[in-house]
Coordinates of C-alpha atoms in Angstrom, one line a residue:
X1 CA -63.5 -10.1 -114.5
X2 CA -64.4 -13.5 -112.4
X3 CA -64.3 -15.2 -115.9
X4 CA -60.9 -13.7 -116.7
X5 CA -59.4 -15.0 -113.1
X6 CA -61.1 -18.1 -113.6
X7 CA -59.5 -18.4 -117.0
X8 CA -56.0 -17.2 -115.4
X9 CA -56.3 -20.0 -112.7
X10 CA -56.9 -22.5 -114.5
X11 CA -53.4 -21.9 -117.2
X12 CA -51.7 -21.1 -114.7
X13 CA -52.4 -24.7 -113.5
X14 CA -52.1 -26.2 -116.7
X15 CA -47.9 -24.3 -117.5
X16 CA -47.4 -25.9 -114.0
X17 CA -48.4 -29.3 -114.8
X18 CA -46.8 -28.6 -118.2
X19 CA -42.9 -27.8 -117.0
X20 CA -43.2 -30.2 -114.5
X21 CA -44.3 -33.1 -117.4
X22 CA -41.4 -31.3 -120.0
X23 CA -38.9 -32.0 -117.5
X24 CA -39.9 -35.5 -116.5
X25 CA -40.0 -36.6 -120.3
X26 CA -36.9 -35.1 -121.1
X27 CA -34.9 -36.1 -118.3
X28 CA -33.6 -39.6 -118.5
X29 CA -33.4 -42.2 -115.2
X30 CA -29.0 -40.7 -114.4
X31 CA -31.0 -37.0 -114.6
X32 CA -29.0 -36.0 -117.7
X33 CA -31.4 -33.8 -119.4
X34 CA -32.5 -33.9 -123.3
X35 CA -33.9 -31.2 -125.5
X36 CA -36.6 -32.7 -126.9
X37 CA -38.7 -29.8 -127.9
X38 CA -41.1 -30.8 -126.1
X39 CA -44.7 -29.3 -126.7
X40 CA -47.7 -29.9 -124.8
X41 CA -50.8 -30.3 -126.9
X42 CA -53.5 -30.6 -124.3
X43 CA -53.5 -31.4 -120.9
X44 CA -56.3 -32.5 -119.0
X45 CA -56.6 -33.1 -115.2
X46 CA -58.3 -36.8 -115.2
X47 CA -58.4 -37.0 -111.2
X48 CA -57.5 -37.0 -107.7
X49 CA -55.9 -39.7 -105.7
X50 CA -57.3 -39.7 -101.8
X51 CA -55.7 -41.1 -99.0
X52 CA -58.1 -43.7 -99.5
X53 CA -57.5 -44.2 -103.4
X54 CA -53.9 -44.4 -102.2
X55 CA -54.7 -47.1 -99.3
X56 CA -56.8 -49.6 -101.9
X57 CA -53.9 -49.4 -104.4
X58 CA -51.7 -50.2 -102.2
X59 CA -53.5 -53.1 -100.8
X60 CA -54.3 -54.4 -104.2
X61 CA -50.8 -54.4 -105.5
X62 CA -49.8 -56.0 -102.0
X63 CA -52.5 -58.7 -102.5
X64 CA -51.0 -59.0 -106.0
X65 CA -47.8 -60.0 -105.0
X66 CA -48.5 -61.9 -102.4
X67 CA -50.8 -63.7 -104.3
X68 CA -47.8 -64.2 -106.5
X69 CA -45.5 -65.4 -104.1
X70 CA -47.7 -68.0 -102.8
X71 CA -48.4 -69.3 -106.6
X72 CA -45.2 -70.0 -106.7
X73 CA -44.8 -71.8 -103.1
X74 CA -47.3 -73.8 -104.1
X75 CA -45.4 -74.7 -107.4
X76 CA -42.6 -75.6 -105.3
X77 CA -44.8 -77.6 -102.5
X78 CA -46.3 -79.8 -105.0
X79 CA -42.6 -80.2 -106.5
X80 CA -41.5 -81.7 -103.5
X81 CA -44.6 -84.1 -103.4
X82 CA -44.0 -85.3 -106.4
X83 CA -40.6 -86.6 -105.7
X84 CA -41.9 -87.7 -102.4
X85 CA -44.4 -89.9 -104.5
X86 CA -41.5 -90.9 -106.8
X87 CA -39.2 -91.6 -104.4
X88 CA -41.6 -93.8 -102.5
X89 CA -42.7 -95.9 -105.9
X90 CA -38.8 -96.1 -106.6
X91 CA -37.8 -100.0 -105.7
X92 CA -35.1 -98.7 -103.0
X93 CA -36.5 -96.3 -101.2
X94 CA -33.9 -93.6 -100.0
X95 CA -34.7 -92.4 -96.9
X96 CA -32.4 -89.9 -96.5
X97 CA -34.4 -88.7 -99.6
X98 CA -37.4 -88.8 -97.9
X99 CA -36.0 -86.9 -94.9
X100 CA -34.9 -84.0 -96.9
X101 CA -37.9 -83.5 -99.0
X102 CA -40.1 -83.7 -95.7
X103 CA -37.7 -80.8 -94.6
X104 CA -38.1 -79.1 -97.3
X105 CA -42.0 -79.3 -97.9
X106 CA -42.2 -78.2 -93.9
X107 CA -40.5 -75.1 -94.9
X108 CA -42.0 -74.5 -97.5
X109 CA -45.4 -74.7 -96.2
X110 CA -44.2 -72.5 -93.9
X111 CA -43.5 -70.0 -96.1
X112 CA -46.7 -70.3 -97.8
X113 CA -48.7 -70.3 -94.1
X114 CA -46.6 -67.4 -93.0
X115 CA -47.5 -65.2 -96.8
X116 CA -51.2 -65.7 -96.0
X117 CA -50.8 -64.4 -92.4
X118 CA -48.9 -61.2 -93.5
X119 CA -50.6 -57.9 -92.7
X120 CA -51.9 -56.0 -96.1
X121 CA -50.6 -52.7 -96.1
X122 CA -49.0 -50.4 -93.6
X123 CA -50.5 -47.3 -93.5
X124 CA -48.1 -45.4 -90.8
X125 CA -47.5 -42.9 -94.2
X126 CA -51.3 -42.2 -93.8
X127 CA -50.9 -41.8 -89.6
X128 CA -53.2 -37.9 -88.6
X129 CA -54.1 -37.8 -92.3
X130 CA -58.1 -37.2 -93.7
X131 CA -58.8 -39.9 -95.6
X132 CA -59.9 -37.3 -98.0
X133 CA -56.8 -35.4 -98.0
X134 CA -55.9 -36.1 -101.7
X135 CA -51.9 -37.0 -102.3
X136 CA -51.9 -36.8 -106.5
X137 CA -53.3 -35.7 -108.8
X138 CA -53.7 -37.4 -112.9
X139 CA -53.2 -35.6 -115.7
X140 CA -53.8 -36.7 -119.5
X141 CA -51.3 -35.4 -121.7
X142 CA -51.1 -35.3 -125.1
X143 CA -47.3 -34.4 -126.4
X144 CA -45.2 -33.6 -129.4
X145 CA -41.4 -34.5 -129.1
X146 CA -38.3 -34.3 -131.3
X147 CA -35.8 -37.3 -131.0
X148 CA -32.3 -36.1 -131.3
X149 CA -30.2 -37.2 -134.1
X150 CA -33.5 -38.3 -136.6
X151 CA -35.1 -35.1 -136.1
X152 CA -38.4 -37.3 -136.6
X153 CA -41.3 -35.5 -134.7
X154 CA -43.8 -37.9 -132.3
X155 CA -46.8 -37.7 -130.4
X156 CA -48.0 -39.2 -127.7
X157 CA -50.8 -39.8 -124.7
X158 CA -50.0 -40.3 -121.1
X159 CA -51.6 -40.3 -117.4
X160 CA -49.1 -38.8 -115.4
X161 CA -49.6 -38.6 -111.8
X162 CA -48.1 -35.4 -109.9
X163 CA -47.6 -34.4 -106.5
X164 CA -50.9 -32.2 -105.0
X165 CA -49.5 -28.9 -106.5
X166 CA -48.6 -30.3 -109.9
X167 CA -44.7 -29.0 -109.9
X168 CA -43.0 -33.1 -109.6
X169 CA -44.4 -36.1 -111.8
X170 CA -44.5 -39.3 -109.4
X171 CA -44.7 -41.2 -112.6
X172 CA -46.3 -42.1 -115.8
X173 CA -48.6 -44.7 -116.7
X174 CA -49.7 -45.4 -120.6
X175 CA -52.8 -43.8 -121.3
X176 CA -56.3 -45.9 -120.5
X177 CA -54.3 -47.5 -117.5
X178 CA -55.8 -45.0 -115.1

């Protein structure tokens, strides 16, 4: 009997995570939804996402982009050197030239100084939350489809991640990426 519950529990679970995944694939970005005939092959529960998990993704995709954006004020920064350095070799030196590119490289620099003091992440979301509290979940799912109008049958693998009870997808990554 416990093994029969057990077993009840568990594809219960699984047709949840399965009409949830059915809809997302077959529902395009406007919400105008496509028989597909879709067909989950397995699906597999990969992990949870914490609080935590949550917080470090966050921060690393911040750090990512702001690493980004500074790259490319330093780009620009050493832009305006250069032509500084140009400007100055040049045998009339313009110094209206010069007064504008010193401008310019103070602002920049700016920018650049005011990036690296920006606070990481805010985590107000998180605010009376257990760090342990876990906010998705992953699943691996393997599916068959049907386009429309070739009739040519694919399959494919994806990590979806779903809200805590498994009945919305939050999104999809390619398989491997999680």
């Amino acid at each position: 009997l416990t093994v029969l519950l057990l077993l009840s529990a568990c594809t219960s679970k699984q047709s949840v995570y399965e009409k949830a995944i059915a809809d997302y694939v077959q529902t395009d970005q406007r919400g105008t939804f496509t028989d597909l005939k879709f067909k989950a092959l397995s699906i597999e529960k990969t992990t949870d996402i914490t609080v935590t998990d949550s917080l470090k993704m966050l921060q690393t995709e911040f750090e990512k982009l702001r690493d980004e954006q500074i790259a490319s004020q330093q780009r620009t920064l050493d832009y305006f050197n250069g032509l500084i350095t140009d400007n100055q070799a040049a045998k009339y030196v313009k110094q209206a030239v010069d007064n504008q590119l010193n401008r310019s490289i103070a602002i920049t620099q700016a920018q650049i100084d005011s990036l690296r003091k920006l606070p990481a992440t805010d985590s107000d979301c998180y605010k009376g939350r257990s760090l342990t509290e876990v906010v998705s979940v992953v699943v691996k799912c393997r599916y068959s489809y049907t386009m429309p109008g070739n009739g040519a049958a694919k399959e494919r693998t994806d990590n979806f991640i779903l809200s805590p009870d498994g009945k919305r997808v939050l999104g999809k990554k390619k398989s491997a990426n999680l």
